[in-house]
Tab-separated table of C-alpha atoms and ligand atoms in Angstrom:
chain	number	residue	atom	x	y	z
A	1	MET	CA	111.027	171.447	102.037
A	2	PHE	CA	111.030	167.904	100.659
A	3	SER	CA	107.851	166.005	101.427
A	4	SER	CA	107.860	162.894	103.604
A	5	LEU	CA	106.445	159.581	102.368
A	6	PRO	CA	102.776	160.339	101.731
A	7	THR	CA	101.165	156.933	101.570
A	8	SER	CA	101.881	153.304	102.273
A	9	VAL	CA	103.261	151.472	99.286
A	10	LEU	CA	102.592	147.870	98.294
A	11	LYS	CA	105.596	146.065	96.821
A	12	ALA	CA	104.940	144.214	93.558
A	13	SER	CA	107.417	141.545	94.675
A	14	ASP	CA	105.095	140.726	97.630
A	15	LEU	CA	102.036	140.703	95.378
A	16	ILE	CA	103.735	138.355	92.905
A	17	ALA	CA	105.138	136.020	95.571
A	18	SER	CA	101.979	135.782	97.666
A	19	LYS	CA	99.784	132.674	97.464
A	20	ASP	CA	96.924	134.830	98.733
A	21	PRO	CA	97.393	138.283	97.133
A	22	LEU	CA	93.901	139.369	98.223
A	23	SER	CA	95.175	139.302	101.803
A	24	LEU	CA	97.525	142.177	100.853
A	25	LEU	CA	94.681	144.327	99.527
A	26	GLN	CA	91.521	145.977	100.787
A	27	ALA	CA	88.297	144.903	99.086
A	28	GLU	CA	87.924	148.350	97.446
A	29	ASP	CA	91.441	148.465	95.939
A	30	ARG	CA	90.713	148.678	92.200
A	31	TYR	CA	92.923	151.548	90.976
A	32	ALA	CA	96.697	151.885	91.350
A	33	LEU	CA	99.792	153.837	90.480
A	34	LEU	CA	102.699	151.671	89.249
A	35	GLY	CA	106.254	153.017	89.391
A	36	PHE	CA	109.744	152.722	90.797
A	37	PRO	CA	110.303	154.652	92.959
A	38	VAL	CA	106.709	155.436	93.849
A	39	ALA	CA	106.770	156.472	97.503
A	40	HIS	CA	107.265	160.148	96.529
A	41	SER	CA	103.988	160.233	94.593
A	42	ILE	CA	100.965	162.055	95.968
A	43	SER	CA	98.536	160.759	93.346
A	44	SER	CA	96.984	158.406	95.867
A	45	PRO	CA	95.558	161.024	98.306
A	46	MET	CA	94.386	163.090	95.303
A	47	GLN	CA	92.569	160.205	93.578
A	48	ASN	CA	91.135	158.857	96.845
A	49	ALA	CA	89.719	162.298	97.689
A	50	ALA	CA	88.085	162.354	94.226
A	51	LEU	CA	86.686	158.826	94.603
A	52	GLN	CA	85.233	159.715	97.984
A	53	GLU	CA	83.699	162.968	96.724
A	54	ALA	CA	82.132	161.174	93.740
A	55	ARG	CA	80.880	158.393	96.078
A	56	LEU	CA	82.596	155.717	94.018
A	57	PRO	CA	83.216	152.497	96.002
A	58	TYR	CA	86.894	152.167	95.118
A	59	ASN	CA	90.334	152.792	96.586
A	60	TYR	CA	93.542	153.863	94.796
A	61	ILE	CA	96.880	152.465	95.961
A	62	SER	CA	100.578	152.899	95.095
A	63	ILE	CA	102.550	149.830	94.003
A	64	GLU	CA	106.337	149.776	93.753
A	65	VAL	CA	107.098	147.872	90.547
A	66	ARG	CA	110.669	147.246	89.399
A	67	PRO	CA	111.164	147.054	85.621
A	68	GLU	CA	111.554	143.259	85.673
A	69	GLU	CA	108.282	142.908	87.644
A	70	LEU	CA	106.044	144.828	85.232
A	71	ASP	CA	104.805	141.825	83.235
A	72	LEU	CA	103.793	139.670	86.247
A	73	THR	CA	102.359	142.644	88.121
A	74	LEU	CA	100.030	143.511	85.229
A	75	GLN	CA	98.889	139.886	84.997
A	76	LYS	CA	98.162	139.815	88.756
A	77	LEU	CA	96.283	143.111	88.772
A	78	VAL	CA	94.084	142.142	85.815
A	79	HIS	CA	93.367	138.803	87.498
A	80	LEU	CA	92.515	140.564	90.772
A	81	GLY	CA	89.935	142.744	89.015
A	82	PHE	CA	91.763	146.097	88.948
A	83	LEU	CA	89.967	148.625	86.727
A	84	GLY	CA	92.450	151.435	86.157
A	85	LEU	CA	96.134	152.276	86.485
A	86	ASN	CA	98.431	155.252	86.384
A	87	ILE	CA	101.947	154.615	85.173
A	88	THR	CA	104.958	156.600	86.290
A	89	LEU	CA	108.716	156.398	85.916
A	90	PRO	CA	110.355	154.294	84.551
A	91	HIS	CA	107.478	152.394	82.878
A	92	LYS	CA	105.724	154.944	80.636
A	93	ARG	CA	107.262	153.599	77.457
A	94	ALA	CA	107.949	150.035	78.647
A	95	ILE	CA	104.207	149.560	79.195
A	96	LEU	CA	103.344	149.985	75.498
A	97	PRO	CA	103.772	146.312	74.406
A	98	TYR	CA	101.316	145.155	77.104
A	99	LEU	CA	98.427	147.309	75.887
A	100	HIS	CA	95.626	146.028	73.683
A	101	LYS	CA	94.882	149.493	72.331
A	102	VAL	CA	96.585	152.875	72.655
A	103	SER	CA	94.777	156.174	72.010
A	104	ASP	CA	95.930	158.149	68.950
A	105	GLN	CA	97.128	160.937	71.203
A	106	ALA	CA	99.218	158.605	73.432
A	107	THR	CA	100.651	157.001	70.292
A	108	PHE	CA	101.717	160.420	69.049
A	109	LEU	CA	103.022	161.494	72.465
A	110	GLY	CA	105.034	158.258	72.645
A	111	SER	CA	104.178	157.215	76.205
A	112	VAL	CA	101.260	156.082	78.353
A	113	ASN	CA	100.477	157.230	81.896
A	114	THR	CA	96.842	156.088	82.238
A	115	ILE	CA	95.297	152.670	81.626
A	116	SER	CA	91.685	151.647	81.696
A	117	ILE	CA	91.051	147.900	82.132
A	118	ARG	CA	87.864	146.527	80.581
A	119	ASN	CA	87.074	142.830	80.076
A	120	GLU	CA	90.686	142.029	81.019
A	121	LYS	CA	91.971	144.238	78.181
A	122	LEU	CA	94.293	147.185	78.737
A	123	PHE	CA	93.580	150.532	77.003
A	124	GLY	CA	96.332	153.162	77.137
A	125	TYR	CA	96.092	156.970	77.257
A	126	ASN	CA	98.390	159.883	77.958
A	127	THR	CA	97.158	162.694	80.180
A	128	ASP	CA	100.614	164.218	80.910
A	129	GLY	CA	100.678	166.309	77.720
A	130	PRO	CA	97.173	167.803	78.054
A	131	GLY	CA	97.679	168.176	81.836
A	132	PHE	CA	100.823	170.227	81.173
A	133	VAL	CA	98.982	172.547	78.759
A	134	THR	CA	96.139	173.191	81.233
A	135	ALA	CA	98.658	173.832	84.016
A	136	LEU	CA	100.527	176.451	81.920
A	137	LYS	CA	97.285	178.230	81.195
A	138	GLU	CA	96.225	178.199	84.823
A	139	GLU	CA	99.611	179.245	86.252
A	140	TRP	CA	100.468	182.088	83.883
A	141	ASN	CA	97.823	182.168	81.159
A	142	LEU	CA	100.536	180.927	78.760
A	143	LEU	CA	99.448	179.434	75.450
A	144	LEU	CA	101.787	177.245	73.412
A	145	PRO	CA	101.568	179.197	70.115
A	146	SER	CA	103.317	182.208	71.674
A	147	GLN	CA	106.151	180.239	73.244
A	148	ARG	CA	109.740	179.316	72.390
A	149	ILE	CA	110.230	176.338	74.672
A	150	LEU	CA	113.261	174.502	76.087
A	151	ILE	CA	112.551	171.029	77.507
A	152	LEU	CA	115.212	169.462	79.725
A	153	GLY	CA	114.965	165.649	79.665
A	154	ALA	CA	112.930	165.388	76.472
A	155	SER	CA	113.913	161.713	76.127
A	156	GLY	CA	112.088	160.629	79.317
A	157	GLY	CA	108.475	159.465	79.545
A	158	ALA	CA	106.980	162.802	80.592
A	159	GLY	CA	109.522	164.814	78.556
A	160	ARG	CA	108.639	163.088	75.289
A	161	ALA	CA	104.938	163.615	75.926
A	162	ILE	CA	105.454	167.313	76.688
A	163	ALA	CA	107.689	167.820	73.622
A	164	ALA	CA	105.130	166.185	71.332
A	165	GLN	CA	102.312	168.168	72.975
A	166	CYS	CA	104.222	171.411	72.301
A	167	ILE	CA	104.365	170.472	68.608
A	168	LEU	CA	100.689	169.426	68.572
A	169	GLY	CA	99.823	172.745	70.217
A	170	GLY	CA	101.823	174.728	67.629
A	171	CYS	CA	104.566	176.314	69.771
A	172	LEU	CA	106.794	178.918	68.086
A	173	GLU	CA	110.061	177.028	68.465
A	174	LEU	CA	111.176	173.933	70.397
A	175	TYR	CA	114.566	173.189	71.977
A	176	VAL	CA	114.900	169.636	73.321
A	177	ALA	CA	117.748	168.781	75.682
A	178	SER	CA	119.022	165.445	76.924
A	179	ARG	CA	122.200	164.312	78.606
A	180	THR	CA	122.514	161.973	75.626
A	181	PRO	CA	121.217	164.126	72.725
A	182	GLU	CA	121.546	161.278	70.234
A	183	THR	CA	118.592	159.587	72.003
A	184	LEU	CA	116.459	162.433	70.646
A	185	THR	CA	117.392	162.143	66.965
A	186	ALA	CA	114.571	159.822	65.909
A	187	GLU	CA	112.028	161.720	68.010
A	188	VAL	CA	113.030	165.085	66.550
A	189	GLU	CA	112.770	163.615	63.048
A	190	ARG	CA	109.273	162.290	63.803
A	191	LEU	CA	108.066	165.600	65.264
A	192	SER	CA	109.583	167.578	62.355
A	193	GLN	CA	107.746	165.388	59.868
A	194	PHE	CA	104.486	165.933	61.733
A	195	SER	CA	104.906	169.717	61.788
A	196	LYS	CA	106.052	169.610	58.133
A	197	GLY	CA	109.045	171.738	59.126
A	198	THR	CA	106.871	174.699	60.164
A	199	ILE	CA	108.112	174.589	63.779
A	200	PRO	CA	111.900	174.782	64.191
A	201	ILE	CA	113.091	171.968	66.496
A	202	HIS	CA	116.652	172.080	67.883
A	203	THR	CA	118.514	169.354	69.774
A	204	VAL	CA	120.560	170.610	72.718
A	205	GLU	CA	123.147	168.926	74.916
A	206	LEU	CA	122.216	169.001	78.596
A	207	SER	CA	125.548	170.527	79.610
A	208	ASP	CA	126.440	173.987	80.976
A	209	ALA	CA	127.669	175.083	77.542
A	210	GLY	CA	124.730	173.563	75.651
A	211	ILE	CA	122.144	175.187	77.912
A	212	ALA	CA	123.960	178.540	78.055
A	213	SER	CA	123.936	178.757	74.254
A	214	VAL	CA	120.128	178.506	73.975
A	215	MET	CA	118.854	180.264	77.111
A	216	PRO	CA	118.747	183.730	75.485
A	217	HIS	CA	116.438	182.348	72.771
A	218	VAL	CA	113.665	180.782	74.908
A	219	ASP	CA	110.601	182.055	76.811
A	220	LEU	CA	109.661	178.932	78.751
A	221	ILE	CA	112.001	176.380	80.366
A	222	VAL	CA	110.510	173.013	81.345
A	223	ASN	CA	112.355	170.560	83.564
A	224	ALA	CA	111.084	167.088	82.612
A	225	THR	CA	114.060	165.219	84.081
A	226	SER	CA	113.843	163.576	87.487
A	227	VAL	CA	116.665	165.891	88.649
A	228	GLY	CA	115.435	167.828	91.673
A	229	MET	CA	113.569	164.936	93.286
A	230	SER	CA	116.378	164.655	95.813
A	231	GLU	CA	117.881	167.539	97.770
A	232	ASN	CA	121.387	166.538	96.675
A	233	ASP	CA	120.656	166.609	92.949
A	234	PRO	CA	122.787	168.860	90.741
A	235	LEU	CA	121.477	172.237	89.587
A	236	LEU	CA	120.582	172.042	85.881
A	237	ILE	CA	120.671	175.802	85.129
A	238	SER	CA	122.538	178.514	87.060
A	239	PRO	CA	120.653	181.704	88.039
A	240	HIS	CA	122.789	183.935	85.799
A	241	LEU	CA	121.422	182.146	82.695
A	242	PHE	CA	117.762	183.026	83.440
A	243	ASN	CA	116.220	186.428	82.780
A	244	GLU	CA	113.213	188.136	84.299
A	245	ASP	CA	111.005	187.677	81.224
A	246	GLN	CA	111.239	183.899	81.368
A	247	TYR	CA	108.987	181.225	82.864
A	248	CYS	CA	110.289	178.020	84.436
A	249	TYR	CA	107.924	175.057	84.853
A	250	ASP	CA	109.584	172.258	86.877
A	251	ILE	CA	107.411	169.151	86.572
A	252	VAL	CA	109.110	167.749	89.684
A	253	TYR	CA	106.794	168.300	92.661
A	254	SER	CA	108.621	166.669	95.579
A	255	SER	CA	109.382	170.058	97.117
A	256	THR	CA	107.552	173.379	97.184
A	257	THR	CA	110.549	175.175	95.692
A	258	THR	CA	112.781	172.868	93.666
A	259	PRO	CA	116.469	173.754	93.129
A	260	LEU	CA	115.729	174.818	89.527
A	261	MET	CA	112.854	177.025	90.682
A	262	LYS	CA	115.164	178.682	93.230
A	263	SER	CA	117.637	179.399	90.467
A	264	ALA	CA	114.961	180.905	88.200
A	265	LEU	CA	113.352	182.928	91.010
A	266	GLN	CA	116.740	184.331	91.995
A	267	ALA	CA	117.007	185.822	88.496
A	268	GLY	CA	113.501	187.311	88.677
A	269	SER	CA	111.880	184.701	86.385
A	270	GLN	CA	108.462	183.218	87.134
A	271	ALA	CA	108.732	179.646	88.411
A	272	THR	CA	106.506	176.853	89.674
A	273	ASN	CA	106.726	173.190	90.536
A	274	GLY	CA	104.722	170.382	88.907
A	275	LEU	CA	101.719	170.230	91.258
A	276	SER	CA	99.341	171.910	88.800
A	277	MET	CA	100.307	169.449	86.043
A	278	LEU	CA	99.877	166.584	88.510
A	279	LEU	CA	96.401	167.878	89.308
A	280	TYR	CA	95.275	168.154	85.682
A	281	GLN	CA	96.829	164.895	84.461
A	282	GLY	CA	95.113	163.169	87.397
A	283	ALA	CA	91.794	164.883	86.713
A	284	LEU	CA	91.908	163.716	83.081
A	285	ALA	CA	92.679	160.151	84.215
A	286	PHE	CA	89.622	160.275	86.505
A	287	GLN	CA	87.524	161.461	83.561
A	288	ILE	CA	88.771	158.573	81.391
A	289	TRP	CA	88.081	155.954	84.070
A	290	PHE	CA	84.635	157.137	85.162
A	291	GLU	CA	83.378	159.151	82.182
A	292	GLN	CA	82.293	161.945	84.512
A	293	ASP	CA	83.661	165.369	85.441
A	294	PRO	CA	86.410	165.128	88.050
A	295	PRO	CA	85.945	167.047	91.323
A	296	ILE	CA	88.864	169.384	90.554
A	297	GLU	CA	88.694	171.535	93.687
A	298	ILE	CA	88.616	168.502	95.991
A	299	MET	CA	91.605	167.031	94.139
A	300	ARG	CA	93.445	170.360	94.339
A	301	GLN	CA	92.861	170.580	98.083
A	302	ALA	CA	94.154	167.046	98.578
A	303	LEU	CA	97.361	167.953	96.721
A	304	PHE	CA	98.041	171.462	97.902
A	305	HIS	CA	97.060	170.993	101.564
A	306	LYS	CA	98.618	167.586	102.090
B	1	NAP	P1	111.623	158.889	83.157
B	1	NAP	O1	110.842	158.356	82.034
B	1	NAP	O2	112.469	157.963	83.966
B	1	NAP	O3	112.548	160.066	82.582
B	1	NAP	C1	113.477	160.697	83.389
B	1	NAP	C2	114.286	161.666	82.538
B	1	NAP	O4	115.223	162.308	83.397
B	1	NAP	C3	115.075	161.014	81.416
B	1	NAP	O5	115.068	161.865	80.306
B	1	NAP	C4	116.501	160.954	82.007
B	1	NAP	O6	117.493	161.008	81.027
B	1	NAP	C5	116.519	162.238	82.809
B	1	NAP	N1	117.511	162.222	83.870
B	1	NAP	C6	117.529	161.441	84.969
B	1	NAP	N2	118.609	161.743	85.723
B	1	NAP	C7	119.271	162.730	85.069
B	1	NAP	C8	120.447	163.470	85.345
B	1	NAP	N3	121.177	163.247	86.446
B	1	NAP	N4	120.831	164.414	84.454
B	1	NAP	C9	120.096	164.649	83.344
B	1	NAP	N5	118.960	163.991	83.028
B	1	NAP	C10	118.559	163.035	83.885
B	1	NAP	O7	110.675	159.647	84.223
B	1	NAP	P2	109.316	160.466	83.972
B	1	NAP	O8	108.172	159.590	84.232
B	1	NAP	O9	109.425	161.186	82.698
B	1	NAP	O10	109.382	161.484	85.221
B	1	NAP	C11	110.390	162.477	85.316
B	1	NAP	C12	110.075	163.415	86.499
B	1	NAP	O11	108.847	164.086	86.233
B	1	NAP	C13	109.853	162.705	87.832
B	1	NAP	O12	110.327	163.555	88.848
B	1	NAP	C14	108.344	162.595	87.951
B	1	NAP	O13	107.894	162.530	89.297
B	1	NAP	C15	107.940	163.917	87.318
B	1	NAP	N6	106.601	163.883	86.724
B	1	NAP	C16	105.736	164.850	87.102
B	1	NAP	C17	104.483	164.882	86.556
B	1	NAP	C18	103.531	165.938	86.987
B	1	NAP	O14	102.332	165.783	86.728
B	1	NAP	N7	103.992	167.023	87.590
B	1	NAP	C19	104.089	163.943	85.597
B	1	NAP	C20	105.024	162.994	85.197
B	1	NAP	C21	106.280	162.979	85.770
B	1	NAP	P3	117.971	159.683	80.247
B	1	NAP	O15	116.879	159.418	79.230
B	1	NAP	O16	119.256	160.111	79.640
B	1	NAP	O17	118.110	158.601	81.282
């Protein structure tokens, strides 16, 4: 089942146009998710449950920000005293020029999904990669060094971070797929240099033939495209290409069983959606903002029992 709109969403266009932007906010609004679209996200109930549990006097909101509104929105939010942001599609790479400092890990992963704002300066981090690793361990006790991994959509914000994290974590072999494989050339070169050629990295076309040719050689399939967010999206991999020894992690979480999961499950593979990654990337963001342990179980409940 596809989830309904979880939270109210503030439009950046209203925030930018308003002569009195404070009138659009509650006094406690100091943390926000920026994206377009953003209404599908369930970060807001998860982070607000954590804030409440930790007795922190803040509120977390979702703001719909079109690409051309990113610059003015950031200026407004800094001016209004916002303290932390999460960044989702399509801004995870576009945000980089606005940051005063980017963590080494986010620099290596090539995208930023968490920002801490201190003294009007923006500090960027990436919690998608580490969140993905923790989720794999929790779901199936999978560790990267034993895995041959295929990532669909490795040119997107989350896909790049996951691909780089797989190299950082020393996976056995990496297959990166994109509908435009040439967009991956520079990234593959960079990751190969980092691993000094010790981890084979293959570029794959995101087509039926391209995917079919590599499926027998992989243990773990990761969907990092946005395909599957809508019920009418195409199926990326047919059931007959999966086998029962494989694992399929779909980072899309807008439905309990995404179309790709259905396909994998039909073949007897293990499959899950992206809720566990959402939980752990959010928990790490909380830790960065407040320098205290996140209330994981409260956050999990907010996500899984929404
Ligand atoms: P993004 O930066 O916009 O990347 C989207 C990727 O999807 C790009 O690689 C894009 O390819 C690809 N894509 C889009 N439509 C496609 C299609 N019809 N066929 C093939 N590829 C297609 O977005 P993102 O921030 O990485 O997010 C991607 C998805 O992951 C979203 O559903 C988001 O909600 C989810 N997500 C989940 C978590 C989690 O914690 N579970 C975390 C982050 C993101 P091109 O580069 O060729 O356009």
